[in-house]
Coordinates of C-alpha atoms and ligand atoms in Angstrom, one line a residue:
M1 CA -9.7 33.7 15.9
R2 CA -10.2 32.3 12.7
L3 CA -5.8 32.1 12.1
N4 CA -6.3 29.5 15.4
K5 CA -8.7 27.6 13.9
A6 CA -6.5 26.9 11.0
L7 CA -3.3 26.3 12.7
I8 CA -5.5 23.8 15.3
I9 CA -6.8 22.0 11.8
A10 CA -3.4 22.4 10.6
G11 CA -2.1 20.3 13.7
L12 CA -4.8 17.7 13.7
L13 CA -3.6 17.0 10.0
L14 CA -0.5 15.9 11.2
L15 CA -2.0 13.6 13.6
V16 CA -3.6 11.8 10.7
P17 CA -0.9 9.3 9.6
T18 CA -0.3 8.4 12.9
I19 CA -4.0 6.7 12.9
A20 CA -3.1 3.3 11.4
A21 CA -5.4 0.5 11.1
A22 CA -4.4 -3.3 11.4
M23 CA -6.6 -4.0 8.5
P24 CA -8.5 -2.6 5.7
E25 CA -11.6 -0.2 7.0
N26 CA -14.8 2.1 6.2
G27 CA -13.4 5.6 6.4
G28 CA -9.8 4.4 7.5
M29 CA -7.8 7.8 6.9
G30 CA -3.9 6.9 7.3
F31 CA -2.2 3.8 6.2
Q32 CA -2.6 0.3 7.0
D33 CA -0.2 -1.2 9.7
P34 CA 3.2 -2.1 7.6
V35 CA 4.3 -5.4 8.1
T36 CA 7.2 -5.6 5.6
P37 CA 10.3 -3.6 5.8
V38 CA 9.6 -1.8 2.4
M39 CA 6.1 -0.7 3.7
E40 CA 7.8 0.6 6.9
E41 CA 10.0 2.8 5.0
I42 CA 6.9 4.1 2.8
V43 CA 5.1 5.0 6.1
S44 CA 8.0 6.3 8.2
F45 CA 9.1 8.5 4.9
H46 CA 5.1 9.8 4.5
N47 CA 5.2 10.5 8.4
K48 CA 8.8 11.9 8.6
W49 CA 8.8 14.2 5.2
I50 CA 6.0 14.4 3.1
M51 CA 3.4 14.9 5.8
P52 CA 5.4 17.5 7.5
I53 CA 6.3 19.5 4.5
I54 CA 2.7 19.5 3.2
T55 CA 1.5 21.0 6.5
V56 CA 4.0 23.5 6.5
I57 CA 3.4 24.4 3.1
V58 CA -0.5 24.9 3.8
V59 CA -0.1 26.4 7.0
F60 CA 2.3 29.0 5.2
V61 CA -0.3 29.7 2.3
L62 CA -3.1 30.0 4.5
V63 CA -1.3 32.6 6.9
L64 CA -0.1 34.5 4.0
M65 CA -3.6 34.4 2.3
L66 CA -5.3 35.6 5.6
Y67 CA -2.5 38.4 6.2
I68 CA -3.2 39.7 2.5
M69 CA -7.0 39.4 2.8
V70 CA -6.6 42.2 5.8
R71 CA -3.7 44.1 5.2
F72 CA -4.7 44.9 1.9
R73 CA -8.7 45.0 1.7
E74 CA -9.9 47.4 0.0
K75 CA -11.2 50.0 2.9
A76 CA -7.5 49.9 4.1
N77 CA -6.2 50.7 0.9
P78 CA -8.1 53.4 -0.9
V79 CA -5.7 53.8 -3.7
P80 CA -4.5 50.3 -4.7
S81 CA -0.9 49.4 -5.0
K82 CA 0.5 49.4 -9.1
T83 CA 3.0 46.8 -8.1
S84 CA 3.2 44.2 -11.1
H85 CA 6.8 42.3 -10.0
N86 CA 9.1 42.1 -7.7
T87 CA 12.2 40.1 -9.0
L88 CA 13.2 39.0 -5.4
I89 CA 10.2 37.4 -4.7
E90 CA 10.2 35.5 -7.8
V91 CA 13.6 34.4 -7.5
I92 CA 12.6 33.2 -4.2
W93 CA 9.7 31.3 -4.9
T94 CA 11.1 29.4 -7.8
I95 CA 14.5 28.6 -5.8
V96 CA 12.3 27.2 -2.4
P97 CA 10.3 24.6 -4.5
V98 CA 12.9 23.6 -6.7
L99 CA 14.7 22.7 -3.2
I100 CA 12.0 21.1 -1.5
L101 CA 11.5 18.9 -4.3
L102 CA 15.3 18.4 -4.4
A103 CA 15.2 17.3 -0.8
L104 CA 12.5 14.8 -1.2
V105 CA 13.9 13.0 -4.4
V106 CA 16.8 11.5 -2.6
P107 CA 14.8 9.4 0.1
S108 CA 12.1 9.2 -2.4
M109 CA 14.8 7.4 -5.3
K110 CA 16.0 5.2 -2.5
L111 CA 12.4 3.8 -1.3
L112 CA 12.0 3.1 -5.3
Y113 CA 14.9 1.1 -5.8
M114 CA 14.3 -0.7 -2.2
Q115 CA 10.9 -1.9 -4.2
D116 CA 12.6 -2.5 -7.5
D117 CA 15.8 -3.9 -6.9
L118 CA 15.1 -7.9 -5.8
P119 CA 17.4 -9.0 -2.9
Q120 CA 18.3 -12.4 -2.8
T121 CA 15.0 -14.3 -2.6
E122 CA 14.0 -17.5 -1.1
L123 CA 10.7 -18.3 -2.3
T124 CA 8.9 -17.3 -5.9
V125 CA 5.1 -16.8 -6.2
K126 CA 3.1 -16.0 -9.5
A127 CA -0.1 -13.9 -9.7
T128 CA -1.7 -13.8 -12.9
G129 CA -4.8 -11.6 -13.5
D130 CA -7.5 -12.9 -15.5
T131 CA -11.2 -11.9 -16.1
W132 CA -11.8 -11.8 -13.3
Y133 CA -9.9 -13.5 -10.4
W134 CA -6.4 -14.0 -9.4
E135 CA -4.4 -17.2 -10.1
Y136 CA -1.6 -17.9 -8.0
S137 CA 1.5 -20.5 -8.5
Y138 CA 4.5 -21.7 -6.9
P139 CA 7.0 -22.1 -10.0
E140 CA 9.2 -24.0 -7.4
Y141 CA 6.5 -26.2 -6.3
E142 CA 4.9 -26.9 -9.5
D143 CA 4.9 -30.7 -8.6
T144 CA 2.8 -30.9 -5.4
I145 CA 1.0 -27.3 -5.6
D146 CA -1.7 -27.0 -8.4
S147 CA -2.0 -23.1 -9.2
I148 CA -4.9 -21.7 -7.0
I149 CA -7.7 -20.0 -8.5
S150 CA -8.6 -17.4 -6.0
N151 CA -12.5 -15.6 -6.4
P152 CA -14.0 -13.6 -4.0
M153 CA -16.1 -14.9 -0.8
S154 CA -19.8 -14.1 -1.5
K155 CA -21.5 -11.9 1.2
E156 CA -22.8 -15.0 3.1
Q157 CA -19.1 -16.9 3.2
A158 CA -17.2 -13.5 4.2
D159 CA -19.8 -12.9 6.8
A160 CA -19.6 -16.5 8.2
A161 CA -16.0 -16.3 8.0
G162 CA -16.0 -13.0 9.8
K163 CA -13.9 -11.7 6.9
P164 CA -14.3 -8.4 4.6
F165 CA -16.7 -9.0 1.8
L166 CA -14.8 -8.3 -1.3
L167 CA -11.6 -8.4 0.0
A168 CA -11.9 -12.0 1.4
A169 CA -11.0 -15.0 -1.4
D170 CA -12.0 -18.4 -1.7
A171 CA -8.5 -19.6 -1.8
P172 CA -5.9 -17.1 -0.3
L173 CA -2.3 -17.0 -1.4
V174 CA -0.3 -18.8 1.3
V175 CA 3.2 -17.4 1.9
P176 CA 5.6 -18.0 4.5
S177 CA 6.9 -15.1 7.0
G178 CA 10.4 -14.3 7.4
T179 CA 11.2 -14.9 3.9
K180 CA 12.2 -12.6 1.3
I181 CA 9.6 -13.6 -1.9
K182 CA 9.9 -12.9 -5.1
V183 CA 6.5 -11.8 -6.6
L184 CA 6.0 -12.7 -10.8
V185 CA 3.2 -10.6 -12.1
T186 CA 1.7 -11.1 -15.4
S187 CA -1.9 -11.1 -17.1
R188 CA -3.9 -13.4 -19.2
N189 CA -5.9 -10.6 -21.0
N190 CA -6.2 -7.1 -19.9
L191 CA -4.1 -4.9 -17.5
H192 CA -4.6 -5.3 -13.9
A193 CA -2.5 -4.6 -10.9
F194 CA -1.4 -6.9 -7.9
A195 CA -1.6 -4.6 -4.4
V196 CA -1.1 -5.2 -0.8
P197 CA -0.7 -2.1 0.9
Q198 CA 0.2 -3.5 3.9
F199 CA 3.5 -5.0 2.2
G200 CA 4.1 -2.0 0.1
V201 CA 3.4 -4.0 -2.8
K202 CA 1.4 -2.3 -5.9
I203 CA 2.8 -3.4 -9.3
D204 CA 0.9 -3.8 -13.1
A205 CA -0.1 -7.1 -14.6
I206 CA 0.6 -6.7 -18.1
P207 CA 0.0 -9.4 -20.9
G208 CA 3.2 -10.6 -22.1
I209 CA 5.2 -9.2 -19.8
I210 CA 6.4 -10.4 -16.8
N211 CA 6.6 -8.0 -13.9
E212 CA 8.7 -8.9 -10.4
T213 CA 8.5 -7.4 -6.7
W214 CA 9.4 -9.1 -3.7
F215 CA 8.1 -9.0 0.0
E216 CA 9.1 -10.3 3.1
V217 CA 6.3 -10.3 6.1
Y218 CA 8.1 -9.9 9.8
E219 CA 7.8 -13.3 11.8
N220 CA 5.6 -11.7 14.4
K221 CA 3.2 -10.4 11.6
E222 CA 1.8 -13.6 10.9
G223 CA -1.9 -13.1 9.8
T224 CA -4.3 -12.5 6.5
Y225 CA -3.8 -9.2 4.4
Y226 CA -5.9 -8.0 1.8
G227 CA -5.1 -5.7 -1.2
Q228 CA -7.3 -5.4 -4.4
C229 CA -6.8 -5.4 -8.2
S230 CA -5.8 -1.9 -8.4
E231 CA -6.0 -1.4 -12.1
L232 CA -9.2 -0.6 -13.5
C233 CA -9.5 -3.6 -15.9
G234 CA -13.4 -4.0 -16.9
V235 CA -16.7 -4.6 -15.8
N236 CA -15.7 -7.2 -12.7
H237 CA -12.6 -5.1 -11.3
Y238 CA -14.3 -4.7 -8.0
Y239 CA -14.6 -8.5 -7.8
M240 CA -10.4 -9.5 -7.7
P241 CA -9.8 -9.1 -4.4
I242 CA -6.1 -10.2 -3.1
E243 CA -6.1 -12.6 0.0
V244 CA -2.6 -13.2 1.4
Q245 CA -2.4 -15.7 4.4
V246 CA 1.2 -15.2 6.2
V247 CA 1.9 -18.4 8.2
S248 CA 5.1 -19.8 9.8
K249 CA 7.8 -21.3 7.6
E250 CA 7.0 -24.9 9.3
K251 CA 2.8 -24.6 8.4
F252 CA 4.0 -23.2 5.0
Q253 CA 6.4 -26.2 4.6
Q254 CA 3.2 -28.9 5.8
W255 CA 1.1 -26.9 3.6
I256 CA 3.3 -27.4 0.6
A257 CA 4.0 -31.2 1.6
N258 CA 0.0 -31.5 1.7
G259 CA -0.2 -30.4 -1.5
G260 CA -1.6 -26.9 -0.8
S261 CA -3.8 -27.6 2.3
F262 CA -3.7 -27.3 6.1
T263 CA -6.9 -29.6 6.3
K264 CA -4.6 -32.8 6.2
T265 CA -2.3 -31.8 8.8
V266 CA -5.4 -31.1 11.2
A267 CA -6.2 -34.9 11.0
Q268 CA -2.6 -35.7 12.5
N269 CA -2.2 -32.7 14.5
T270 CA -2.5 -33.9 18.6
T271 CA -2.9 -30.5 19.5
G272 CA -5.9 -30.1 17.6
G273 CA -7.4 -27.2 16.2
S274 CA -7.4 -25.9 12.8
L275 CA -4.2 -24.4 11.2
T276 CA -6.3 -22.5 9.1
T277 CA -8.1 -20.6 12.1
A278 CA -4.9 -20.2 13.9
A279 CA -3.1 -19.0 11.0
Q280 CA -5.8 -16.0 10.6
D281 CA -5.2 -14.4 14.2
Ligands
CU1 CU1 -8.2 -6.6 -12.5

């Protein structure tokens, strides 16, 4: 009976990674929906390799323990066994974990290189951590776009905008979809980390060093994505969220032409409606 329950729990564990969320949510268990090739690979590696292997190991150990508890209980064995070791078993429990780890190394390293090895990128954004906010700039558009100081929205602002408090920023990083984007990450003072889970991006922001990574959001995944500073950086560490607004290439060009604003376009936009809102769908 107990064994059945254990198997049911193990089975449920296998289902956990399939519960994906479109955005961060309280009590969320699985990954958020991936929107870049890198994150898609990470989720697939987790679901196809890591989770099944972990589940098999957990179930195997559990069954073994239950078997031992019953088979070798004191009542059934008034005279205890004096066995101290068994060479064959020791060889097996050394070699099998080594083989499992070796099998995981290959896809794992491939994934690390996919994140680390920058493809030919089409746009560069720079994220600088400060105490305690993010500053974004566009090195290729320095003449038109001032750097963006991104602070968290207050609770009232976030509620009014229907955005998650402590994830929503007053000035998001704006990037085009379907574009390979190089991200330069550094810090002005202490350690921070720039992380957007749905992009598969997490990289340290270190003073005096420029780290780089990349992402490309699929064209059909335009919208608003959230992350947080992910390196404990001081008293207001919780207070430096990351909001990324992913828009179409055309809207991004308009945004650049307007000096970092969608609103000027709205006045000329004959179809009406705010581009800012449209981009958050
Ligand atoms: Cu920080």
